[in-house]
Coordinates of C-alpha atoms and ligand atoms in Angstrom, one line a residue:
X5 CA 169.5 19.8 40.9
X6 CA 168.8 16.7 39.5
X7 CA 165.3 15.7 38.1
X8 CA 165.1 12.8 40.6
X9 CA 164.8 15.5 43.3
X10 CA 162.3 17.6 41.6
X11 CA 160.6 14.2 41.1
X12 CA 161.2 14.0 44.5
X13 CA 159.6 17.5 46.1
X14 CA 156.6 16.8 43.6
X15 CA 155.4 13.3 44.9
X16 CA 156.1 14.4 48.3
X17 CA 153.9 17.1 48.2
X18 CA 151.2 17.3 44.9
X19 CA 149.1 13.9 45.8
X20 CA 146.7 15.2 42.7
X21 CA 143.1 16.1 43.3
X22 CA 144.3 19.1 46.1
X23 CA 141.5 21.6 44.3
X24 CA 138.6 19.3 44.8
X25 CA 139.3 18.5 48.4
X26 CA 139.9 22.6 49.1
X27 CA 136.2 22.7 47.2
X28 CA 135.1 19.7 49.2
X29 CA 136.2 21.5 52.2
X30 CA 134.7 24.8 51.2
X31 CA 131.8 23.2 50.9
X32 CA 131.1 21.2 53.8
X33 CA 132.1 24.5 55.7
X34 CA 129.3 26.0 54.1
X35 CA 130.7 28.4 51.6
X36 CA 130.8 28.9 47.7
X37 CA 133.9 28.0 46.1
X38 CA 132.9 30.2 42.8
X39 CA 132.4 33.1 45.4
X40 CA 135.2 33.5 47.8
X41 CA 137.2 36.0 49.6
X42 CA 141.0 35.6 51.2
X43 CA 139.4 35.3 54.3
X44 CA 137.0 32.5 53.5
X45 CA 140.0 30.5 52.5
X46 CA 141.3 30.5 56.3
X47 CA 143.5 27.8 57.5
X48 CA 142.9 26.2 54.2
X49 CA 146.1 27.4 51.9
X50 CA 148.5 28.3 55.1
X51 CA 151.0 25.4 54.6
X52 CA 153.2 26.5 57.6
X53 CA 153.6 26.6 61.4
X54 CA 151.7 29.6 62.9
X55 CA 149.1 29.5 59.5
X56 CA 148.0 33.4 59.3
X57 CA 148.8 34.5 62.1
X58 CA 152.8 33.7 61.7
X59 CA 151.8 35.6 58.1
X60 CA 151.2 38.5 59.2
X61 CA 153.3 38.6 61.6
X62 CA 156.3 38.4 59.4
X63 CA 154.4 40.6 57.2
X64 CA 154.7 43.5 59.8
X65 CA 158.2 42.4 60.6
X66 CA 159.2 43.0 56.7
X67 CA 157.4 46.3 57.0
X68 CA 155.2 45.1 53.8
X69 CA 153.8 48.4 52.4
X70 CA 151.2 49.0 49.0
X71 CA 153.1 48.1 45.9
X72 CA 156.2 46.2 47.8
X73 CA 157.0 43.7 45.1
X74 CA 157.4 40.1 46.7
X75 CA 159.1 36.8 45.8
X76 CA 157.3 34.6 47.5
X77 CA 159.9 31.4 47.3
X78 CA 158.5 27.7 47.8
X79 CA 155.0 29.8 48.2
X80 CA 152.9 26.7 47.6
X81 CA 149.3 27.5 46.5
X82 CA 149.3 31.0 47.2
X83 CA 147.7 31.6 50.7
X84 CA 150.8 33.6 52.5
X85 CA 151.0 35.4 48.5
X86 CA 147.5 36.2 48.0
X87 CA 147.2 37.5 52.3
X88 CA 150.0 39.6 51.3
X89 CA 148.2 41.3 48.5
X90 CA 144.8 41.8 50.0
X91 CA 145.9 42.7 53.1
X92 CA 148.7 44.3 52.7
X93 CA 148.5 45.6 48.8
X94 CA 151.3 44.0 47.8
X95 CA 152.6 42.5 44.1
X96 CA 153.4 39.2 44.7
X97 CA 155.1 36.8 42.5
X98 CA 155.3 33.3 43.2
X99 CA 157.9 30.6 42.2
X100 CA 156.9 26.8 43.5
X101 CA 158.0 23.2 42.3
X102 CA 155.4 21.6 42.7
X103 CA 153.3 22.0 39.8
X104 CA 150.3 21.1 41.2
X105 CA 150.2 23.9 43.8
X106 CA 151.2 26.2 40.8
X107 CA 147.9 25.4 38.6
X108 CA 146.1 25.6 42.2
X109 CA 147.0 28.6 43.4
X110 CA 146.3 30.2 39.9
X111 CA 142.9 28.7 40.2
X112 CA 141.9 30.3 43.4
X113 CA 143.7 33.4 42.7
X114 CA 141.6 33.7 39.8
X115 CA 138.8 33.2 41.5
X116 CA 139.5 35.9 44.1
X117 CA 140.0 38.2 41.4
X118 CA 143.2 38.7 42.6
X119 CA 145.4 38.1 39.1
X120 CA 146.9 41.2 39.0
X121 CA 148.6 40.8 42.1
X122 CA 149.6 37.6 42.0
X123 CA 151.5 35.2 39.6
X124 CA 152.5 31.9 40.1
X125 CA 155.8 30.3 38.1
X126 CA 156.6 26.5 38.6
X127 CA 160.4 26.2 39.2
X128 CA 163.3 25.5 41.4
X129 CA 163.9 28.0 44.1
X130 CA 168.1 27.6 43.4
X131 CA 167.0 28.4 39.1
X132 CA 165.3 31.5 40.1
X133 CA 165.1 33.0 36.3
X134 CA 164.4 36.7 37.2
X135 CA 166.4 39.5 36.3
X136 CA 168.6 41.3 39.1
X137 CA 167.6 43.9 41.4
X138 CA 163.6 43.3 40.4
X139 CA 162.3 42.8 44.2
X140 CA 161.7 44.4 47.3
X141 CA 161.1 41.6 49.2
X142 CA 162.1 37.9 49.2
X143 CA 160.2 35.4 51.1
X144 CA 160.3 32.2 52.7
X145 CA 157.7 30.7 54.8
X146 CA 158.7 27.1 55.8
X147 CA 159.7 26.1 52.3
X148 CA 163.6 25.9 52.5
X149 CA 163.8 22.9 54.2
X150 CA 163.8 21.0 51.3
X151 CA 166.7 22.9 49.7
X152 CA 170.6 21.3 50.3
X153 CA 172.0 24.0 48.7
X154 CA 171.8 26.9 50.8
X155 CA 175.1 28.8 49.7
X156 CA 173.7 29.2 46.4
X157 CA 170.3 29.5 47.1
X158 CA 170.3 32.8 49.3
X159 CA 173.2 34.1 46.8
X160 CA 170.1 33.8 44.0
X161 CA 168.1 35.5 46.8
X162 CA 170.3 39.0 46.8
X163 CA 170.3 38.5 43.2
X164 CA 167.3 39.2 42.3
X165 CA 166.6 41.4 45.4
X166 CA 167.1 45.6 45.2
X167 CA 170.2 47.4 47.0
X168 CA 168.7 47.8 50.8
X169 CA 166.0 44.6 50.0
X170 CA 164.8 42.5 52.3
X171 CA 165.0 38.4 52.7
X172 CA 161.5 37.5 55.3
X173 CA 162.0 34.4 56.6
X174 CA 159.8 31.6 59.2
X175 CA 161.7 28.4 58.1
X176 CA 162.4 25.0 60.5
X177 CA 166.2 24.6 61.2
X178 CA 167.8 22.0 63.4
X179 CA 167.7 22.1 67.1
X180 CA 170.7 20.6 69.0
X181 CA 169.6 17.5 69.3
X182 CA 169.9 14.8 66.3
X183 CA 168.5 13.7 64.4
X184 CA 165.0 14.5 63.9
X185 CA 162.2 12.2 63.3
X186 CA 159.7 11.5 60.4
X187 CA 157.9 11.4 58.5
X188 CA 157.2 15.5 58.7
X189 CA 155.0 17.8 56.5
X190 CA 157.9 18.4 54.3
X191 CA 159.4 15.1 54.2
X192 CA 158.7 11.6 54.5
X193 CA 162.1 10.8 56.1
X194 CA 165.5 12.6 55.9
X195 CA 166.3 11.8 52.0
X196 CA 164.6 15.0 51.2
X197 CA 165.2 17.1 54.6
X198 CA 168.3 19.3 54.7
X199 CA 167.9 21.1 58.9
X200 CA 171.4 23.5 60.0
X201 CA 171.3 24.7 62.8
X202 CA 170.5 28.7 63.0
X203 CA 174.3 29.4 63.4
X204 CA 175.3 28.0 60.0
X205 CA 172.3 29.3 58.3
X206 CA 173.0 32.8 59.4
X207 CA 176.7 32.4 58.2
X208 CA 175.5 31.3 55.0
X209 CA 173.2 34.5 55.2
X210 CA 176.0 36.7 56.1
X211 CA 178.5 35.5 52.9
X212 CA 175.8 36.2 51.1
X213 CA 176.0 39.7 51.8
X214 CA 172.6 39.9 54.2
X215 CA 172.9 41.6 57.0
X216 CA 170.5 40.5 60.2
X217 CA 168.2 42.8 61.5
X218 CA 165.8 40.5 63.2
X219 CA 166.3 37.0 64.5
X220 CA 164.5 35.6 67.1
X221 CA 163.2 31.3 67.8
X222 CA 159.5 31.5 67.0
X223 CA 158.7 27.8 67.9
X224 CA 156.4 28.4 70.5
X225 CA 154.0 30.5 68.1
X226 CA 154.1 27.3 65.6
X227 CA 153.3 24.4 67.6
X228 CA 151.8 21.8 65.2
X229 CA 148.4 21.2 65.5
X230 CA 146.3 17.9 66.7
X231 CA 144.5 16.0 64.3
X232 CA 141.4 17.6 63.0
X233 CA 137.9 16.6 64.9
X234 CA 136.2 13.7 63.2
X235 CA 132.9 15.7 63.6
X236 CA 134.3 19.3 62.6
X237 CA 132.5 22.2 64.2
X238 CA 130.0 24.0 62.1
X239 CA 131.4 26.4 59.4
X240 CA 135.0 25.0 60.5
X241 CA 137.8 24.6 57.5
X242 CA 140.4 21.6 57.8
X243 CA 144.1 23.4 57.9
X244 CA 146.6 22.8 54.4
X245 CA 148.8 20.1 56.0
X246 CA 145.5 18.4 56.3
X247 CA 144.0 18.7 52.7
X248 CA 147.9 18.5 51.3
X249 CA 148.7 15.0 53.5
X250 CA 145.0 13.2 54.2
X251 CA 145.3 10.3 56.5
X252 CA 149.6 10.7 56.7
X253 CA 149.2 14.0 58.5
X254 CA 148.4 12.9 62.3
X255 CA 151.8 10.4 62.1
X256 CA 153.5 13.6 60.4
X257 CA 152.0 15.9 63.0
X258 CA 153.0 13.7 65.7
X259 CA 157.2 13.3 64.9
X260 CA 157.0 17.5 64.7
X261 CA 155.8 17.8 67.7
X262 CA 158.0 15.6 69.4
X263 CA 161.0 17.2 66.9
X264 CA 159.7 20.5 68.8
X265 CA 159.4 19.1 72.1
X266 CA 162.7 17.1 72.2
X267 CA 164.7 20.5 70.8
X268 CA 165.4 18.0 67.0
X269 CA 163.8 21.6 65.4
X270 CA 163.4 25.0 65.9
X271 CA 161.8 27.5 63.6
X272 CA 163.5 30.7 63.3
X273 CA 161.5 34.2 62.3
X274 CA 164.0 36.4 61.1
X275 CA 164.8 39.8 58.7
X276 CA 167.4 40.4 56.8
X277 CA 168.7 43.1 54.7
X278 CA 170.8 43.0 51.5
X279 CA 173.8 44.9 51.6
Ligands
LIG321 C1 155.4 23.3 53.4 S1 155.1 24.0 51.8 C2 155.0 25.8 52.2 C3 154.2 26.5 51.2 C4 154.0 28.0 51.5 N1 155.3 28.7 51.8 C5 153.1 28.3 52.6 O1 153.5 28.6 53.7 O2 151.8 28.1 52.4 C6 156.8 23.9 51.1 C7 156.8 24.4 49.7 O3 158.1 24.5 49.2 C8 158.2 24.1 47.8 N2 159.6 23.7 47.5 C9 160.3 22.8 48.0 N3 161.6 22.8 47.4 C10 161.5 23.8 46.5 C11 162.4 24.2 45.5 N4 163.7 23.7 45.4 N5 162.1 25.3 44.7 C12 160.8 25.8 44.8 N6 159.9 25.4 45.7 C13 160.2 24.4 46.5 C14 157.2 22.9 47.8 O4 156.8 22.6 46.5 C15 156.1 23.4 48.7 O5 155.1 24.1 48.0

């Protein structure tokens, strides 16, 4: 990976100042940024199709249990991570590139109290720098469709995952008709896109040595949302891609919708285990 792409990921997605709009937000909504639980946060740090819900529904797929260790790939700033430890008592490691969302997620982790749990390491998902065997789980949560790379990226995956892991996955892959449209959430047009379709992705899984215990096309349960309201309702908290993206998100919003509609993406929910 060349520094032009990490260059790439990061102006794509830290636009600077994302902590004071989250406060802003907080704010407005009525709530104290110093004092916070997990579930003030809400939509807030969920920077995927679905938002919680999709979480903890993959989070009951994976079978999550007290103490699972995570790897919480491309994990942003922290919301699925810091949901998985409060509500499901996991250790959760984050690796993200985008340095912003590294220093942010550590902020509001802190804040939560929650820094045993959770750690946050700014890298590249296909450098992954732990040693083998040290998870239980590795997960993805729309974050892989930035990554070209796929044959060595889910090899790094059973790397570092234990004998009978698992690999959790809600990620956007191409639909059979191409090509998609931008600009999207993760992209503003294709440079920085990489969508296979499920097929190859699987294969890719499978000479990896993952074996496919769940696989089923969740796009109905992440439709993208409309804009936000310009008068929010009372005690209401704008969603991620909103904070993250500002005035770019309705256009963004707009081309995924139509991506979904038109069968350009799908977005796959799937579990598989490390042989
Ligand atoms: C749409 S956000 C999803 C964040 C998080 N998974 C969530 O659901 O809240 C995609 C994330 O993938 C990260 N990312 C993209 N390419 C990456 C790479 N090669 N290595 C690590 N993180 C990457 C981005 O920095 C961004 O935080």
């Amino acid at each position: 990976m060349t520094n032009d792409y990490t260059t790439g990921v990061n102006q794509h997605y830290g636009r600077s100042g994302l902590l004071g709009r989250i406060d802003a937000a907080l704010r407005a909504a009525g709530k104290d940024p110093a004092h916070l639980s997990q579930a003030d946060l809400g939509p807030v740090d969920q920077f995927h199709g679905g938002g919680l819900p999709a979480t903890r529904s993959l989070a009951r797929l994976a079978g999550l249990q007290p103490g699972t260790a995570v790897l919480d790939v491309g994990g942003g700033f922290g919301g699925p991570a810091r949901t998985l430890a409060t509500e499901f008592g996991c250790r959760v490691t984050v690796v993200d590139l985008t340095e912003e969302y590294c220093r942010v997620g550590e902020e509001l982790t802190a804040r939560l109290g929650l820094g045993d749990s959770v750690s946050f390491h700014h890298g590249n998902a296909l450098e992954l720098t732990f040693p083998d065997a040290s998870f239980d789980v590795v997960w993805t949560q729309n974050s892989t469709m930035n990554i070209q790379d796929r044959a060595s990226l889910y090899q790094g995956f059973r790397r570092v995952l234990k004998p009978g892991g698992v690999y959790a996955v809600q990620e956007v892959m191409a639909g059979l008709v191409q090509p998609a449209h931008y600009p999207v959430p993760w992209a503003q047009e294709a440079a920085l896109s990489f969508l296979y379709p499920p097929e190859r992705v699987r294969a890719w899984l499978e000479g990896a040595g993952f074996r496919a215990e769940a696989w089923a096309d969740e796009t109905h349960n992440t439709r993208p949302a409309g804009p936000p309201p310009a008068a929010p309702a009372p005690g209401a908290l704008p969603a991620a891609v909103d904070l993250v993206h500002g005035a770019d998100t309705a256009k963004m919003q707009r081309c995924n919708l139509a991506n979904q509609n038109e069968n350009r993406v799908v977005v796959v929910q799937a579990l598989l285990r490390r042989g």
